[in-house]
Structures are given as C-alpha cells and as structure tokens.
Short mmCIF file of N, CA and C in Angstrom, two decimals:
data_model
loop_
_atom_site.label_atom_id
_atom_site.label_comp_id
_atom_site.label_asym_id
_atom_site.label_seq_id
_atom_site.Cartn_x
_atom_site.Cartn_y
_atom_site.Cartn_z
N MET A 1 -20.99 -32.01 60.58
CA MET A 1 -21.27 -30.75 60.05
C MET A 1 -22.28 -30.14 61.29
N GLY A 2 -22.06 -28.93 61.59
CA GLY A 2 -22.86 -28.32 62.70
C GLY A 2 -24.36 -28.01 62.14
N LYS A 3 -25.19 -27.62 63.02
CA LYS A 3 -26.53 -27.24 62.97
C LYS A 3 -26.83 -26.07 61.94
N ASN A 4 -25.86 -24.93 62.11
CA ASN A 4 -25.89 -23.90 61.05
C ASN A 4 -25.60 -24.19 59.84
N GLU A 5 -24.45 -25.09 59.48
CA GLU A 5 -24.14 -25.69 58.15
C GLU A 5 -25.38 -26.56 57.54
N ASN A 6 -25.97 -27.38 58.32
CA ASN A 6 -27.16 -28.30 58.10
C ASN A 6 -28.39 -27.37 57.55
N ILE A 7 -28.59 -26.19 58.25
CA ILE A 7 -29.51 -25.43 58.00
C ILE A 7 -29.55 -24.81 56.58
N ILE A 8 -28.10 -24.15 56.42
CA ILE A 8 -27.73 -23.74 55.18
C ILE A 8 -27.95 -24.53 53.98
N THR A 9 -27.34 -25.66 54.06
CA THR A 9 -27.34 -26.66 53.30
C THR A 9 -28.70 -27.04 52.72
N ALA A 10 -29.61 -27.22 53.85
CA ALA A 10 -30.94 -27.79 53.64
C ALA A 10 -31.75 -26.61 52.77
N ALA A 11 -31.48 -25.31 53.00
CA ALA A 11 -32.11 -24.14 52.50
C ALA A 11 -31.71 -23.91 51.12
N ARG A 12 -30.53 -24.11 50.87
CA ARG A 12 -30.02 -24.23 49.64
C ARG A 12 -30.64 -25.06 48.57
N GLU A 13 -30.69 -26.40 49.28
CA GLU A 13 -31.37 -27.42 48.17
C GLU A 13 -32.73 -27.27 48.16
N LEU A 14 -33.51 -26.71 48.94
CA LEU A 14 -34.88 -26.50 48.96
C LEU A 14 -35.12 -25.37 48.01
N PHE A 15 -34.39 -24.12 48.01
CA PHE A 15 -34.57 -23.10 47.23
C PHE A 15 -34.32 -23.51 45.88
N ILE A 16 -33.33 -24.32 45.66
CA ILE A 16 -33.20 -24.63 44.17
C ILE A 16 -34.35 -25.60 43.79
N GLN A 17 -34.68 -26.46 44.35
CA GLN A 17 -35.56 -27.44 44.11
C GLN A 17 -36.92 -26.87 43.87
N TYR A 18 -37.47 -25.98 44.89
CA TYR A 18 -38.96 -25.49 44.75
C TYR A 18 -39.00 -23.96 44.35
N SER A 19 -38.41 -23.22 45.12
CA SER A 19 -38.16 -21.85 45.01
C SER A 19 -38.40 -21.26 46.24
N PHE A 20 -37.81 -19.83 46.40
CA PHE A 20 -37.82 -19.08 47.69
C PHE A 20 -39.01 -18.96 48.33
N ASP A 21 -40.02 -18.51 47.55
CA ASP A 21 -41.42 -18.22 48.00
C ASP A 21 -42.25 -19.55 48.64
N LYS A 22 -41.75 -20.60 47.90
CA LYS A 22 -42.65 -21.79 48.12
C LYS A 22 -41.97 -22.80 49.28
N VAL A 23 -40.81 -22.44 49.83
CA VAL A 23 -40.22 -23.16 50.83
C VAL A 23 -40.46 -22.48 52.04
N SER A 24 -41.01 -23.31 53.12
CA SER A 24 -41.23 -22.65 54.52
C SER A 24 -40.23 -23.02 55.54
N MET A 25 -40.11 -22.31 56.65
CA MET A 25 -39.14 -22.53 57.49
C MET A 25 -39.37 -24.02 58.02
N ASP A 26 -40.70 -24.56 57.97
CA ASP A 26 -40.77 -25.90 58.71
C ASP A 26 -40.16 -26.78 57.84
N GLU A 27 -40.24 -26.66 56.48
CA GLU A 27 -39.51 -27.57 55.74
C GLU A 27 -38.05 -27.60 55.66
N ILE A 28 -37.61 -26.50 55.99
CA ILE A 28 -36.06 -26.02 56.01
C ILE A 28 -35.78 -27.03 57.23
N ALA A 29 -36.38 -26.81 58.17
CA ALA A 29 -36.12 -27.34 59.80
C ALA A 29 -36.25 -28.86 59.48
N LYS A 30 -37.04 -29.30 59.06
CA LYS A 30 -37.28 -30.87 58.75
C LYS A 30 -36.13 -31.55 57.78
N LYS A 31 -35.77 -30.90 56.70
CA LYS A 31 -34.74 -31.31 56.09
C LYS A 31 -33.48 -31.03 56.70
N ALA A 32 -33.42 -30.30 57.42
CA ALA A 32 -31.83 -29.95 58.25
C ALA A 32 -31.75 -30.88 59.59
N GLY A 33 -33.11 -31.57 59.83
CA GLY A 33 -33.04 -32.21 60.90
C GLY A 33 -32.75 -31.50 62.38
N VAL A 34 -33.47 -30.27 62.23
CA VAL A 34 -33.28 -29.28 63.49
C VAL A 34 -34.85 -28.75 63.63
N THR A 35 -35.03 -28.15 64.75
CA THR A 35 -36.44 -27.48 65.18
C THR A 35 -36.38 -26.08 64.42
N LYS A 36 -37.60 -25.72 64.31
CA LYS A 36 -37.69 -24.35 63.74
C LYS A 36 -37.05 -23.35 64.69
N LYS A 37 -37.32 -23.53 66.00
CA LYS A 37 -36.70 -22.69 66.82
C LYS A 37 -34.97 -22.55 66.66
N THR A 38 -34.44 -23.55 66.38
CA THR A 38 -32.91 -23.54 65.95
C THR A 38 -32.51 -22.76 65.14
N ILE A 39 -33.66 -22.79 63.83
CA ILE A 39 -33.11 -22.03 62.61
C ILE A 39 -33.14 -20.42 63.08
N TYR A 40 -34.28 -20.37 63.72
CA TYR A 40 -34.49 -18.67 64.28
C TYR A 40 -33.29 -18.40 65.28
N TYR A 41 -32.58 -19.24 65.84
CA TYR A 41 -31.44 -18.77 66.74
C TYR A 41 -30.31 -18.35 65.61
N TYR A 42 -30.04 -18.77 64.49
CA TYR A 42 -29.11 -18.39 63.51
C TYR A 42 -29.56 -17.48 62.70
N PHE A 43 -30.79 -17.57 62.12
CA PHE A 43 -31.39 -16.58 61.28
C PHE A 43 -32.73 -16.10 61.66
N ARG A 44 -32.74 -14.84 61.46
CA ARG A 44 -34.06 -14.05 62.29
C ARG A 44 -35.38 -14.39 61.39
N ASP A 45 -35.09 -14.67 59.99
CA ASP A 45 -36.12 -15.12 59.09
C ASP A 45 -35.78 -15.64 57.93
N LYS A 46 -36.78 -16.04 57.07
CA LYS A 46 -36.30 -16.66 55.99
C LYS A 46 -35.60 -15.57 54.92
N GLN A 47 -35.95 -14.18 55.09
CA GLN A 47 -35.33 -13.20 54.45
C GLN A 47 -33.85 -13.02 54.75
N GLU A 48 -33.63 -13.26 56.02
CA GLU A 48 -32.16 -13.49 56.44
C GLU A 48 -31.31 -14.38 56.17
N LEU A 49 -32.12 -15.42 55.85
CA LEU A 49 -31.42 -16.79 55.34
C LEU A 49 -31.02 -16.51 53.93
N PHE A 50 -31.94 -16.00 53.30
CA PHE A 50 -31.68 -15.46 51.86
C PHE A 50 -30.48 -14.37 51.64
N GLN A 51 -30.62 -13.53 52.58
CA GLN A 51 -29.36 -12.53 52.58
C GLN A 51 -28.07 -13.26 52.68
N TYR A 52 -27.97 -14.43 53.85
CA TYR A 52 -26.82 -14.88 53.63
C TYR A 52 -26.28 -15.45 52.25
N PHE A 53 -26.98 -16.11 51.66
CA PHE A 53 -26.59 -16.61 50.15
C PHE A 53 -26.33 -15.44 49.20
N ILE A 54 -26.70 -14.49 49.47
CA ILE A 54 -26.27 -13.09 48.60
C ILE A 54 -24.96 -12.81 49.18
N SER A 55 -24.67 -12.69 50.27
CA SER A 55 -23.58 -12.19 51.03
C SER A 55 -22.48 -13.34 50.68
N GLU A 56 -22.95 -14.82 50.62
CA GLU A 56 -21.83 -15.77 50.31
C GLU A 56 -21.17 -15.66 49.05
N GLU A 57 -22.33 -15.35 48.06
CA GLU A 57 -21.87 -15.11 46.51
C GLU A 57 -21.02 -13.99 46.42
N LEU A 58 -21.15 -12.94 47.19
CA LEU A 58 -20.51 -11.68 47.04
C LEU A 58 -19.06 -12.00 47.59
N GLU A 59 -19.12 -12.48 48.74
CA GLU A 59 -17.74 -12.92 49.27
C GLU A 59 -16.85 -13.79 48.29
N LYS A 60 -17.43 -14.60 47.55
CA LYS A 60 -16.57 -15.65 46.90
C LYS A 60 -15.99 -14.83 45.66
N MET A 61 -16.99 -13.83 45.13
CA MET A 61 -16.49 -12.79 43.99
C MET A 61 -15.41 -11.97 44.47
N HIS A 62 -15.56 -11.42 45.66
CA HIS A 62 -14.58 -10.57 46.40
C HIS A 62 -13.01 -11.27 46.62
N LYS A 63 -13.16 -12.45 46.98
CA LYS A 63 -11.99 -13.14 47.18
C LYS A 63 -11.32 -13.33 46.04
N LYS A 64 -11.97 -13.77 45.01
CA LYS A 64 -11.28 -14.00 43.60
C LYS A 64 -10.73 -12.85 43.11
N PHE A 65 -11.40 -11.59 43.29
CA PHE A 65 -11.00 -10.42 42.76
C PHE A 65 -9.69 -10.01 43.48
N GLU A 66 -9.51 -9.99 44.77
CA GLU A 66 -8.46 -9.65 45.67
C GLU A 66 -7.21 -10.59 45.30
N ALA A 67 -7.63 -11.81 45.07
CA ALA A 67 -6.39 -12.62 44.68
C ALA A 67 -5.94 -12.39 43.35
N THR A 68 -6.74 -11.83 42.44
CA THR A 68 -6.31 -11.75 41.00
C THR A 68 -5.31 -10.12 41.20
N GLU A 69 -6.01 -9.36 42.06
CA GLU A 69 -5.15 -7.99 42.31
C GLU A 69 -3.71 -8.16 42.81
N LYS A 70 -3.58 -9.32 43.26
CA LYS A 70 -2.10 -9.39 43.92
C LYS A 70 -1.05 -10.05 42.93
N LYS A 71 -1.79 -10.38 41.56
CA LYS A 71 -0.92 -11.01 40.50
C LYS A 71 -0.26 -9.85 40.03
N LYS A 72 1.05 -10.28 39.27
CA LYS A 72 1.60 -9.46 38.55
C LYS A 72 1.48 -9.52 37.23
N GLU A 73 0.26 -8.92 37.00
CA GLU A 73 -0.30 -8.92 35.37
C GLU A 73 -0.58 -7.55 35.00
N THR A 74 -0.79 -7.37 33.89
CA THR A 74 -1.45 -6.20 33.34
C THR A 74 -2.89 -5.89 33.76
N PHE A 75 -3.07 -4.46 33.65
CA PHE A 75 -4.68 -4.23 34.23
C PHE A 75 -5.65 -5.05 33.51
N LEU A 76 -5.37 -5.16 32.14
CA LEU A 76 -6.25 -5.81 31.15
C LEU A 76 -6.44 -7.34 31.34
N GLU A 77 -5.03 -7.92 31.70
CA GLU A 77 -5.20 -9.29 32.08
C GLU A 77 -6.02 -9.60 33.40
N LYS A 78 -6.06 -8.67 34.39
CA LYS A 78 -6.78 -8.71 35.40
C LYS A 78 -8.19 -8.55 35.21
N VAL A 79 -8.56 -7.54 34.38
CA VAL A 79 -10.05 -7.32 34.02
C VAL A 79 -10.44 -8.80 33.52
N SER A 80 -9.80 -9.29 32.32
CA SER A 80 -10.24 -10.35 31.75
C SER A 80 -10.49 -11.55 32.66
N GLU A 81 -9.43 -11.72 33.77
CA GLU A 81 -9.45 -12.85 34.75
C GLU A 81 -10.65 -12.65 35.61
N ASN A 82 -10.91 -11.35 35.86
CA ASN A 82 -12.33 -11.17 36.95
C ASN A 82 -13.27 -11.26 36.35
N LEU A 83 -13.37 -10.96 34.82
CA LEU A 83 -14.88 -11.20 34.25
C LEU A 83 -14.85 -12.73 33.89
N ASN A 84 -13.87 -13.30 33.69
CA ASN A 84 -14.05 -14.91 33.88
C ASN A 84 -14.43 -15.63 35.01
N HIS A 85 -13.88 -14.99 36.10
CA HIS A 85 -14.39 -15.41 37.37
C HIS A 85 -15.95 -15.21 37.70
N VAL A 86 -16.31 -13.83 37.32
CA VAL A 86 -17.69 -13.56 37.69
C VAL A 86 -18.62 -14.34 36.70
N LEU A 87 -18.19 -14.74 35.56
CA LEU A 87 -19.13 -15.51 34.42
C LEU A 87 -19.13 -16.96 34.99
N SER A 88 -18.01 -17.33 35.43
CA SER A 88 -17.85 -18.87 35.90
C SER A 88 -19.00 -18.91 37.22
N VAL A 89 -18.65 -18.31 38.08
CA VAL A 89 -19.34 -18.21 39.50
C VAL A 89 -20.75 -18.26 39.00
N SER A 90 -21.27 -17.16 38.51
CA SER A 90 -22.50 -16.84 38.07
C SER A 90 -23.29 -18.08 37.21
N LYS A 91 -22.35 -18.77 36.12
CA LYS A 91 -23.07 -19.80 35.35
C LYS A 91 -23.02 -21.25 36.24
N ASP A 92 -22.18 -21.34 37.43
CA ASP A 92 -21.85 -22.55 38.08
C ASP A 92 -22.70 -22.70 39.40
N ASN A 93 -23.18 -21.56 39.86
CA ASN A 93 -23.91 -21.51 41.11
C ASN A 93 -25.69 -21.49 40.74
N GLN A 94 -25.91 -22.88 40.99
CA GLN A 94 -27.35 -23.33 40.75
C GLN A 94 -28.31 -22.45 41.39
N LEU A 95 -28.03 -22.23 42.62
CA LEU A 95 -29.07 -21.22 43.54
C LEU A 95 -29.28 -19.95 42.83
N LEU A 96 -28.04 -19.15 42.71
CA LEU A 96 -28.27 -18.17 42.12
C LEU A 96 -29.07 -18.10 40.61
N ILE A 97 -28.62 -18.83 39.81
CA ILE A 97 -29.46 -19.09 38.55
C ILE A 97 -30.96 -19.11 38.84
N HIS A 98 -31.30 -20.01 39.68
CA HIS A 98 -32.63 -20.43 40.14
C HIS A 98 -33.37 -19.22 40.61
N LEU A 99 -32.58 -18.48 41.52
CA LEU A 99 -33.04 -17.14 42.33
C LEU A 99 -33.32 -16.02 41.12
N ILE A 100 -32.29 -16.00 40.09
CA ILE A 100 -32.47 -15.06 39.03
C ILE A 100 -33.75 -15.32 38.10
N LYS A 101 -33.81 -16.40 37.77
CA LYS A 101 -35.14 -16.96 37.18
C LYS A 101 -36.44 -16.63 37.71
N GLU A 102 -36.31 -16.92 39.14
CA GLU A 102 -37.43 -16.66 40.00
C GLU A 102 -37.79 -15.18 40.03
N LYS A 103 -36.70 -14.59 40.27
CA LYS A 103 -36.69 -12.98 40.23
C LYS A 103 -37.63 -12.45 38.79
N GLU A 104 -37.48 -12.86 37.86
CA GLU A 104 -37.87 -12.70 36.58
C GLU A 104 -39.38 -12.97 36.52
N SER A 105 -39.90 -13.77 37.48
CA SER A 105 -41.26 -14.16 37.38
C SER A 105 -42.05 -13.00 38.20
N LYS A 106 -43.31 -12.96 37.89
CA LYS A 106 -44.13 -11.90 38.62
C LYS A 106 -44.50 -12.41 40.12
N SER A 107 -44.15 -13.94 40.24
CA SER A 107 -44.59 -14.06 41.57
C SER A 107 -43.75 -13.84 42.78
N PHE A 108 -42.66 -13.46 42.27
CA PHE A 108 -41.51 -13.28 43.10
C PHE A 108 -41.65 -11.90 44.06
N HIS A 109 -41.50 -11.86 45.12
CA HIS A 109 -42.05 -10.94 46.10
C HIS A 109 -41.00 -10.16 46.97
N HIS A 110 -39.52 -10.57 46.39
CA HIS A 110 -38.39 -10.18 47.20
C HIS A 110 -37.47 -9.31 46.32
N GLN A 111 -38.00 -8.40 45.47
CA GLN A 111 -37.10 -7.74 44.61
C GLN A 111 -35.95 -7.02 45.31
N ASP A 112 -36.33 -6.54 46.66
CA ASP A 112 -35.26 -5.59 47.08
C ASP A 112 -33.98 -6.45 47.49
N PHE A 113 -34.14 -7.57 47.79
CA PHE A 113 -32.99 -8.46 48.05
C PHE A 113 -32.19 -8.36 46.81
N PHE A 114 -32.55 -8.47 45.61
CA PHE A 114 -31.69 -8.21 44.38
C PHE A 114 -31.11 -7.02 44.34
N GLN A 115 -31.94 -5.95 44.76
CA GLN A 115 -31.44 -4.65 44.91
C GLN A 115 -30.18 -4.58 45.60
N VAL A 116 -30.28 -5.17 46.64
CA VAL A 116 -29.08 -5.08 47.64
C VAL A 116 -27.87 -5.75 47.01
N TYR A 117 -28.13 -7.05 46.19
CA TYR A 117 -27.11 -7.79 45.62
C TYR A 117 -26.57 -6.79 44.51
N GLU A 118 -27.32 -6.22 43.95
CA GLU A 118 -26.70 -5.47 42.67
C GLU A 118 -26.00 -4.26 43.20
N THR A 119 -26.61 -3.62 44.02
CA THR A 119 -26.05 -2.38 44.73
C THR A 119 -24.62 -2.67 45.19
N ARG A 120 -24.38 -3.90 46.13
CA ARG A 120 -23.24 -4.20 46.41
C ARG A 120 -22.17 -4.23 45.63
N ILE A 121 -22.63 -5.07 44.20
CA ILE A 121 -21.67 -5.27 43.20
C ILE A 121 -21.34 -4.00 42.49
N ILE A 122 -22.28 -3.22 42.10
CA ILE A 122 -21.84 -1.81 41.43
C ILE A 122 -21.15 -1.10 42.42
N SER A 123 -21.40 -1.06 43.72
CA SER A 123 -20.52 -0.20 44.62
C SER A 123 -19.06 -0.67 44.61
N TYR A 124 -18.83 -1.91 44.50
CA TYR A 124 -17.71 -2.65 44.61
C TYR A 124 -16.83 -2.01 43.27
N LEU A 125 -17.44 -2.34 42.16
CA LEU A 125 -17.05 -2.03 40.64
C LEU A 125 -16.72 -0.74 40.81
N GLU A 126 -17.45 0.29 41.16
CA GLU A 126 -17.28 1.77 41.13
C GLU A 126 -16.08 2.22 41.83
N LYS A 127 -15.87 1.44 42.98
CA LYS A 127 -14.60 1.58 43.88
C LYS A 127 -13.28 1.23 43.05
N LYS A 128 -13.40 0.10 42.36
CA LYS A 128 -12.35 -0.39 41.66
C LYS A 128 -12.07 0.42 40.34
N ILE A 129 -12.95 0.96 39.72
CA ILE A 129 -13.10 2.01 38.77
C ILE A 129 -12.21 3.17 39.17
N LYS A 130 -12.56 3.76 40.42
CA LYS A 130 -11.90 4.86 40.64
C LYS A 130 -10.71 4.76 40.93
N GLU A 131 -10.15 3.69 41.72
CA GLU A 131 -8.79 3.41 42.09
C GLU A 131 -7.99 3.06 40.73
N GLU A 132 -8.65 2.62 39.67
CA GLU A 132 -7.84 2.44 38.53
C GLU A 132 -7.88 3.83 37.75
N ILE A 133 -8.65 4.81 37.95
CA ILE A 133 -8.53 6.13 37.27
C ILE A 133 -7.51 6.76 38.08
N SER A 134 -7.58 6.55 39.41
CA SER A 134 -6.25 7.38 40.04
C SER A 134 -4.77 6.95 39.87
N LYS A 135 -4.97 5.52 39.26
CA LYS A 135 -3.54 5.01 38.72
C LYS A 135 -3.31 5.28 37.59
N GLY A 136 -4.08 6.05 36.79
CA GLY A 136 -3.97 6.41 35.20
C GLY A 136 -4.20 5.12 34.51
N ASN A 137 -4.83 3.93 34.90
CA ASN A 137 -5.19 2.89 33.92
C ASN A 137 -6.29 3.10 33.20
N ILE A 138 -7.44 3.86 33.72
CA ILE A 138 -8.53 4.08 33.19
C ILE A 138 -8.76 5.54 32.92
N LYS A 139 -9.23 6.16 31.81
CA LYS A 139 -9.78 7.57 31.46
C LYS A 139 -10.58 7.85 32.43
N GLU A 140 -10.58 9.28 32.72
CA GLU A 140 -11.64 9.84 33.73
C GLU A 140 -13.12 9.51 32.89
N CYS A 141 -14.02 9.10 33.92
CA CYS A 141 -15.18 8.74 33.44
C CYS A 141 -16.33 8.93 34.69
N ASP A 142 -17.47 8.70 34.40
CA ASP A 142 -18.59 8.50 35.68
C ASP A 142 -18.31 7.03 35.94
N ALA A 143 -17.67 7.00 37.21
CA ALA A 143 -17.27 5.56 37.70
C ALA A 143 -18.59 4.90 38.20
N HIS A 144 -19.65 5.56 38.70
CA HIS A 144 -20.98 4.75 39.11
C HIS A 144 -21.55 4.12 37.67
N LEU A 145 -21.77 5.12 36.98
CA LEU A 145 -22.36 4.66 35.55
C LEU A 145 -21.84 3.73 34.80
N THR A 146 -20.44 3.75 34.60
CA THR A 146 -19.52 2.76 34.28
C THR A 146 -19.68 1.40 34.86
N ALA A 147 -19.65 1.42 36.31
CA ALA A 147 -19.93 0.36 37.04
C ALA A 147 -21.28 -0.44 36.65
N PHE A 148 -22.17 0.52 36.64
CA PHE A 148 -23.78 -0.09 36.29
C PHE A 148 -23.66 -0.82 34.88
N ILE A 149 -23.02 -0.11 34.05
CA ILE A 149 -22.97 -0.76 32.49
C ILE A 149 -22.49 -1.99 32.63
N ILE A 150 -21.21 -2.16 33.40
CA ILE A 150 -20.35 -3.45 33.39
C ILE A 150 -21.25 -4.57 34.03
N TYR A 151 -21.57 -3.92 35.18
CA TYR A 151 -22.60 -5.18 35.76
C TYR A 151 -23.76 -5.65 35.08
N LYS A 152 -24.42 -4.63 34.43
CA LYS A 152 -25.70 -5.22 33.47
C LYS A 152 -25.22 -5.81 32.24
N THR A 153 -24.07 -5.49 31.85
CA THR A 153 -23.51 -6.24 30.77
C THR A 153 -23.18 -7.85 31.06
N ILE A 154 -22.56 -7.81 32.12
CA ILE A 154 -22.31 -9.32 32.86
C ILE A 154 -23.48 -9.93 33.23
N TYR A 155 -24.45 -9.34 33.75
CA TYR A 155 -25.87 -9.90 34.11
C TYR A 155 -26.57 -10.42 32.94
N SER A 156 -26.63 -9.65 31.87
CA SER A 156 -27.10 -10.08 30.57
C SER A 156 -26.43 -11.21 29.79
N LEU A 157 -25.11 -11.18 29.92
CA LEU A 157 -24.46 -12.29 29.32
C LEU A 157 -24.78 -13.43 29.95
N THR A 158 -24.93 -13.41 31.49
CA THR A 158 -24.95 -14.69 32.26
C THR A 158 -26.30 -15.11 32.18
N PHE A 159 -27.34 -14.34 32.09
CA PHE A 159 -28.59 -14.73 32.36
C PHE A 159 -29.78 -14.58 31.30
N GLU A 160 -29.39 -13.56 30.47
CA GLU A 160 -30.18 -13.49 29.16
C GLU A 160 -29.82 -13.58 27.76
N TYR A 161 -28.54 -13.82 27.58
CA TYR A 161 -27.80 -13.96 26.37
C TYR A 161 -28.54 -15.29 25.88
N ASP A 162 -29.06 -15.39 24.57
CA ASP A 162 -29.82 -16.89 24.09
C ASP A 162 -28.65 -17.66 23.62
N GLU A 163 -27.70 -17.45 22.99
CA GLU A 163 -26.65 -18.36 22.55
C GLU A 163 -25.80 -18.55 23.66
N LYS A 164 -25.35 -19.91 23.58
CA LYS A 164 -24.25 -20.40 24.26
C LYS A 164 -23.07 -19.83 24.16
N PHE A 165 -22.15 -19.29 25.08
CA PHE A 165 -21.14 -18.59 24.80
C PHE A 165 -19.82 -19.04 25.51
N ASP A 166 -18.80 -18.88 24.84
CA ASP A 166 -17.36 -19.21 25.42
C ASP A 166 -16.83 -18.14 26.20
N ARG A 167 -16.56 -18.36 27.49
CA ARG A 167 -16.19 -17.47 28.36
C ARG A 167 -14.92 -16.58 27.79
N LYS A 168 -14.01 -17.65 27.38
CA LYS A 168 -12.77 -17.00 26.82
C LYS A 168 -12.90 -15.94 25.82
N ARG A 169 -13.90 -16.24 24.83
CA ARG A 169 -14.28 -15.41 23.82
C ARG A 169 -14.69 -13.96 24.24
N VAL A 170 -15.69 -14.36 25.38
CA VAL A 170 -16.35 -13.02 25.96
C VAL A 170 -15.19 -12.18 26.57
N CYS A 171 -14.49 -12.75 27.18
CA CYS A 171 -13.32 -11.93 27.84
C CYS A 171 -12.43 -11.49 26.90
N LYS A 172 -12.10 -12.07 26.01
CA LYS A 172 -11.35 -11.38 24.80
C LYS A 172 -12.14 -10.35 24.34
N GLU A 173 -13.44 -10.47 23.91
CA GLU A 173 -14.13 -9.34 23.31
C GLU A 173 -14.16 -8.22 24.25
N VAL A 174 -14.43 -8.27 25.39
CA VAL A 174 -14.56 -7.29 26.56
C VAL A 174 -13.18 -6.34 26.55
N THR A 175 -12.13 -7.26 26.74
CA THR A 175 -10.92 -6.61 26.90
C THR A 175 -10.47 -5.74 25.64
N ASN A 176 -10.82 -6.37 24.43
CA ASN A 176 -10.54 -5.85 23.24
C ASN A 176 -11.36 -4.44 23.33
N ILE A 177 -12.60 -4.47 23.42
CA ILE A 177 -13.28 -3.33 23.62
C ILE A 177 -12.80 -2.33 24.50
N LEU A 178 -12.40 -2.46 25.72
CA LEU A 178 -11.78 -1.57 26.71
C LEU A 178 -10.57 -1.03 26.23
N SER A 179 -9.60 -1.81 25.74
CA SER A 179 -8.19 -1.11 25.14
C SER A 179 -8.38 -0.68 23.72
N ASN A 180 -9.06 -1.18 22.86
CA ASN A 180 -9.12 -0.42 21.68
C ASN A 180 -10.22 0.35 21.26
N GLY A 181 -11.42 0.15 21.91
CA GLY A 181 -12.75 0.90 21.54
C GLY A 181 -13.26 0.08 20.26
N LEU A 182 -14.22 0.69 19.77
CA LEU A 182 -14.90 0.09 18.50
C LEU A 182 -14.76 0.66 17.30
N LEU A 183 -14.50 2.01 17.34
CA LEU A 183 -14.43 2.60 15.98
C LEU A 183 -12.90 2.50 15.51
N VAL A 184 -13.15 2.26 14.12
CA VAL A 184 -11.93 2.17 13.20
C VAL A 184 -11.34 3.42 13.11
N LYS A 185 -9.92 3.75 13.01
CA LYS A 185 -9.49 5.03 12.90
C LYS A 185 -9.89 5.55 11.43
N GLY A 186 -10.52 6.80 11.81
CA GLY A 186 -11.14 7.35 10.55
C GLY A 186 -12.63 6.95 10.08
N GLY A 187 -13.11 5.91 11.01
CA GLY A 187 -14.47 5.53 10.86
C GLY A 187 -15.61 6.33 11.32
N ASP A 188 -15.12 7.49 12.04
CA ASP A 188 -16.35 8.21 12.54
C ASP A 188 -16.53 9.50 11.77
N LYS A 189 -16.15 9.46 10.53
CA LYS A 189 -16.35 10.62 9.66
C LYS A 189 -17.84 10.73 9.20
N ASN A 190 -18.40 11.88 9.17
CA ASN A 190 -19.80 12.05 8.80
C ASN A 190 -19.58 12.35 7.21
N GLU A 191 -20.46 11.73 6.40
CA GLU A 191 -20.48 11.91 5.03
C GLU A 191 -21.08 13.15 4.71
N LYS A 192 -20.82 13.87 4.02
CA LYS A 192 -21.43 15.36 3.72
C LYS A 192 -21.81 15.47 2.02
#
C-alpha cells in the first residue's frame, strides 16, 4: 500500500474511532507511519482529507447508479435498485454513519462539508429526474424540489428512522408510492 492509501486508511480509522474534530494531523501521520509533511503533500489540510471521503462516497453511489442505468429493467425497477444501493451504502459505511452522528452534535464545526455532500446528491438526483421527465417516465414536476424530498426521505430512513427496517420493504413501498400514489380512487372526495 502506498503512502497516500496509508494516510486515507489511518484517517478513516481515526475519524470512526474518535471523531473528525478530535483527530489531529499528527495522529493521522503517526498511525499512517508517515510525516505530517507527507500528509500535506497529498492533502492541503484535514478538511481536504474529509472532502476526499465525501467524494469517495458520492463516487461509489454514482458508479452503482450508472451500472443500474445500463440494465434492461423498467424505470421503477431501476428506482428500486438504486434506492437499495443508497440505503445499503449508507447503512454499511461506518465512517459516514459516524460523521452523520457527529454532524448532529452541537460540537461539530464543519456543517459546510455536509452541505457540499447534500448539494451534490440533490443535483445528481435533479439531473436524473429531468432526464426521466424528458423520456416521459415521470410527470412534469419541480425537479429540484422533488430531488430534495427524495434525498431527505432517504437520509431520514437511514439515519433518523427509529425502527429497524428491511431495505426490500422500503424499496417496495417507495416504488408503490411512485407508481400508484397514496390516494384510493374516489378517496379524495370531500364530505358535504
């Protein structure tokens, strides 16, 4: 493993174990077996190292989404598969889970990094929604607002939902809502 990979591995382990704010560049250097100067050769500062992890997470999701797009499945099957990818990546990534929990604490001073993460995901979803509108798979809608709602729903399911959930069940419910809506035919009549 190269020095760059050693630094990334050490930082990931330390961020999970202690928290982003509590880990110093000296500690990362020591754990990676390199000098602090070597870390600065690869990363300008701790924030840039943190951005690396955000970009890495987004790239993993992007690759999975693109692989799903190439499959010969229905639009709803692709939505379900992509939702499953997002839920599994988010639930299985210990660093992301730890950083999200840290974000919720009042002591975390790097909210702007999560804003970058959220903005990039929402922008990607918005682009995909617009593509599907142009293909006739999605009704005309406010693509940005819809992307925001989808992202916040996934975020809440992954990090805030109190009950343990089955990813397949969640994917089934979401695709059912997308394809059929919630209202029962005739269920929207007002009583007079």
